[in-house]
Short mmCIF file of C-alpha atoms and ligand atoms in Angstrom, two decimals:
data_model
loop_
_atom_site.label_atom_id
_atom_site.label_comp_id
_atom_site.label_asym_id
_atom_site.label_seq_id
_atom_site.Cartn_x
_atom_site.Cartn_y
_atom_site.Cartn_z
CA MET Z 59 116.96 84.25 96.23
CA GLY Z 60 113.53 82.72 96.67
CA LYS Z 61 112.33 79.19 97.22
CA ASP Z 62 114.03 76.65 94.99
CA ASP Z 63 110.94 74.84 93.82
CA CYS Z 64 108.69 77.89 93.40
CA ILE Z 65 107.81 78.86 89.82
CA PHE Z 66 106.77 82.41 90.75
CA CYS Z 67 110.09 82.99 92.57
CA LYS Z 68 111.81 82.05 89.32
CA ILE Z 69 109.49 84.18 87.18
CA ALA Z 70 109.58 87.20 89.51
CA ASN Z 71 113.36 87.13 89.67
CA GLY Z 72 113.79 86.63 85.92
CA GLU Z 73 115.13 83.05 85.96
CA ILE Z 74 112.16 82.00 83.84
CA PRO Z 75 111.11 84.39 81.06
CA SER Z 76 107.63 85.88 81.18
CA ALA Z 77 105.53 88.50 79.37
CA THR Z 78 106.61 91.29 81.71
CA VAL Z 79 104.73 94.58 81.63
CA TYR Z 80 106.39 96.20 84.66
CA GLU Z 81 109.28 95.49 86.98
CA ASP Z 82 110.90 97.20 89.96
CA SER Z 83 112.88 96.10 93.03
CA ILE Z 84 109.72 94.87 94.81
CA CYS Z 85 107.82 92.99 92.14
CA ARG Z 86 107.26 91.95 88.55
CA VAL Z 87 103.96 92.34 86.72
CA ILE Z 88 103.32 89.72 84.02
CA LEU Z 89 100.54 88.57 81.76
CA ASP Z 90 98.81 85.43 83.02
CA VAL Z 91 99.77 82.55 80.72
CA ASN Z 92 96.20 81.26 80.86
CA PRO Z 93 94.21 84.52 80.89
CA ALA Z 94 90.58 84.85 81.90
CA ASN Z 95 90.38 87.88 79.64
CA LYS Z 96 92.47 90.14 77.43
CA GLY Z 97 95.11 91.86 79.55
CA HIS Z 98 94.81 89.57 82.62
CA ALA Z 99 97.87 90.53 84.65
CA LEU Z 100 99.55 89.20 87.79
CA ILE Z 101 101.54 91.26 90.27
CA ILE Z 102 104.17 88.99 91.80
CA PRO Z 103 106.48 90.11 94.63
CA LYS Z 104 110.13 89.16 94.12
CA GLU Z 105 110.37 87.92 97.68
CA HIS Z 106 108.52 84.70 98.46
CA TYR Z 107 105.34 84.96 100.52
CA ASP Z 108 103.05 81.94 100.48
CA ASP Z 109 99.97 84.11 100.83
CA ILE Z 110 98.59 87.26 102.45
CA TYR Z 111 99.02 85.84 105.95
CA SER Z 112 102.81 85.88 105.68
CA MET Z 113 103.04 89.29 104.00
CA ASP Z 114 103.96 92.49 105.85
CA ALA Z 115 101.80 95.58 105.49
CA ASP Z 116 104.57 97.63 103.87
CA THR Z 117 105.04 95.16 100.99
CA ALA Z 118 101.26 94.84 100.64
CA SER Z 119 100.87 98.59 100.35
CA LYS Z 120 103.60 98.77 97.69
CA ILE Z 121 101.87 96.02 95.72
CA PHE Z 122 98.55 97.82 95.87
CA THR Z 123 100.21 101.06 94.81
CA ILE Z 124 101.54 99.22 91.74
CA ALA Z 125 98.04 97.81 91.19
CA THR Z 126 96.72 101.36 90.76
CA GLU Z 127 99.30 101.96 88.02
CA VAL Z 128 98.66 98.66 86.23
CA ALA Z 129 94.90 99.27 86.39
CA LYS Z 130 95.30 102.69 84.80
CA ALA Z 131 97.54 101.29 82.05
CA GLN Z 132 95.01 98.53 81.33
CA LYS Z 133 92.21 101.09 81.21
CA ALA Z 134 94.12 103.42 78.91
CA GLU Z 135 95.39 100.75 76.53
CA LEU Z 136 92.64 98.11 76.50
CA ASN Z 137 89.54 100.19 77.21
CA PRO Z 138 87.78 97.59 79.38
CA ASP Z 139 84.31 98.17 80.84
CA GLY Z 140 85.47 97.12 84.30
CA LEU Z 141 88.23 95.49 86.33
CA ASN Z 142 88.36 92.79 88.99
CA ILE Z 143 91.24 92.58 91.42
CA ILE Z 144 91.42 89.09 92.88
CA GLN Z 145 93.91 87.58 95.30
CA ASN Z 146 93.42 83.96 96.28
CA ASN Z 147 94.68 82.51 99.57
CA GLY Z 148 94.55 78.77 100.16
CA ALA Z 149 93.38 75.94 97.94
CA ALA Z 150 89.83 76.39 99.24
CA ALA Z 151 89.88 79.90 97.77
CA GLY Z 152 91.25 78.71 94.43
CA GLN Z 153 94.94 79.38 94.99
CA THR Z 154 97.00 77.10 92.78
CA VAL Z 155 100.41 78.80 92.92
CA PHE Z 156 101.50 79.18 96.52
CA HIS Z 157 103.52 82.33 96.05
CA PHE Z 158 101.42 85.45 96.74
CA HIS Z 159 100.11 87.13 93.61
CA MET Z 160 97.38 89.61 92.74
CA HIS Z 161 95.21 89.19 89.65
CA LEU Z 162 94.09 92.26 87.69
CA ILE Z 163 91.41 91.06 85.28
CA PRO Z 164 89.96 93.63 82.86
CA ARG Z 165 86.27 93.01 82.15
CA TYR Z 166 84.50 93.50 78.84
CA GLN Z 167 80.73 93.64 78.38
CA SER Z 168 81.23 91.92 75.05
CA ALA Z 169 83.26 89.00 76.42
CA LYS Z 170 81.83 85.49 76.34
CA ASN Z 171 83.65 84.77 79.56
CA ASN Z 172 81.63 86.96 81.90
CA ASP Z 173 81.02 84.53 84.77
CA ILE Z 174 84.17 85.42 86.66
CA LEU Z 175 83.28 86.11 90.30
CA MET Z 176 79.75 84.78 90.60
CA TRP Z 177 78.68 83.61 94.01
CA SER Z 178 75.44 82.72 95.68
CA HIS Z 179 74.54 84.28 99.01
CA GLU Z 180 74.52 82.88 102.53
CA ASN Z 181 72.08 84.00 105.21
CA PHE Z 182 73.09 84.64 108.82
CA SER Z 183 70.87 85.61 111.69
CA ASP Z 184 71.24 89.03 113.34
CA GLU Z 185 72.87 87.29 116.30
CA GLU Z 186 75.35 85.50 114.09
CA MET Z 187 76.16 88.73 112.24
CA ALA Z 188 76.74 90.52 115.55
CA GLN Z 189 78.96 87.68 116.77
CA ILE Z 190 80.99 87.73 113.56
CA ARG Z 191 81.31 91.51 113.71
CA ASP Z 192 82.47 91.39 117.34
CA SER Z 193 84.97 88.61 116.69
CA LEU Z 194 86.61 90.58 113.86
CA SER Z 195 86.39 93.98 115.48
CA GLN Z 196 89.40 95.55 117.17
CA ASN Z 197 87.21 97.59 119.52
P1 5GP M 1620 95.83 81.28 91.50
O1 5GP M 1620 94.77 80.30 91.11
O2 5GP M 1620 96.94 80.64 92.30
O3 5GP M 1620 95.31 82.53 92.14
O4 5GP M 1620 96.43 81.80 90.13
C1 5GP M 1620 97.54 81.26 89.51
C2 5GP M 1620 97.60 81.88 88.15
O5 5GP M 1620 98.90 81.77 87.65
C3 5GP M 1620 96.68 81.19 87.13
O6 5GP M 1620 95.77 82.16 86.59
C4 5GP M 1620 97.64 80.64 86.08
O7 5GP M 1620 97.12 80.75 84.78
C5 5GP M 1620 98.87 81.48 86.29
N1 5GP M 1620 100.12 80.81 85.99
C6 5GP M 1620 100.50 79.60 86.46
N2 5GP M 1620 101.73 79.29 86.00
C7 5GP M 1620 102.12 80.33 85.23
C8 5GP M 1620 103.31 80.59 84.46
O8 5GP M 1620 104.24 79.79 84.40
N3 5GP M 1620 103.36 81.77 83.80
C9 5GP M 1620 102.34 82.69 83.86
N4 5GP M 1620 102.51 83.82 83.16
N5 5GP M 1620 101.21 82.47 84.56
C10 5GP M 1620 101.10 81.31 85.23
ZN1 ZN M 1621 108.06 81.84 95.51
#
């Protein structure tokens, strides 16, 4: 099962041990080995998907359902001030492991490492915004 050379296939399917906090038939939730913060967790589907583009909506909805449970457990047990859910697709977006995964990163006001998710802003003209909206719109 899974791609032979994929570390997250091996982790998700239990061939490589991991700090597992939840497991079911769809996915495994583990602690990130190199956490941005205390409690940084990864939801990893057991089936291999490179990224969001190859994932079906049903699996995606199951993963997000599990995210709600992991988020609540993190909140109850770790008492963070906030939570970021991040899911990188493509090297340009920071993806380094090319097996779909979702990051759940608790945030703490007191943490030194508070520059997760900082971006500057781009400006687009009204025409460009309308063009972008139309190109993405189903209607
Ligand atoms: P990406 O940048 O692809 O969105 O995130 C990959 C994440 O996987 C990184 O945060 C990295 O620390 C984590 N990671 C990579 N290899 C392993 C591993 O073998 N075990 C665990 N637990 N996390 C890993
Ligand atoms: Zn894989």
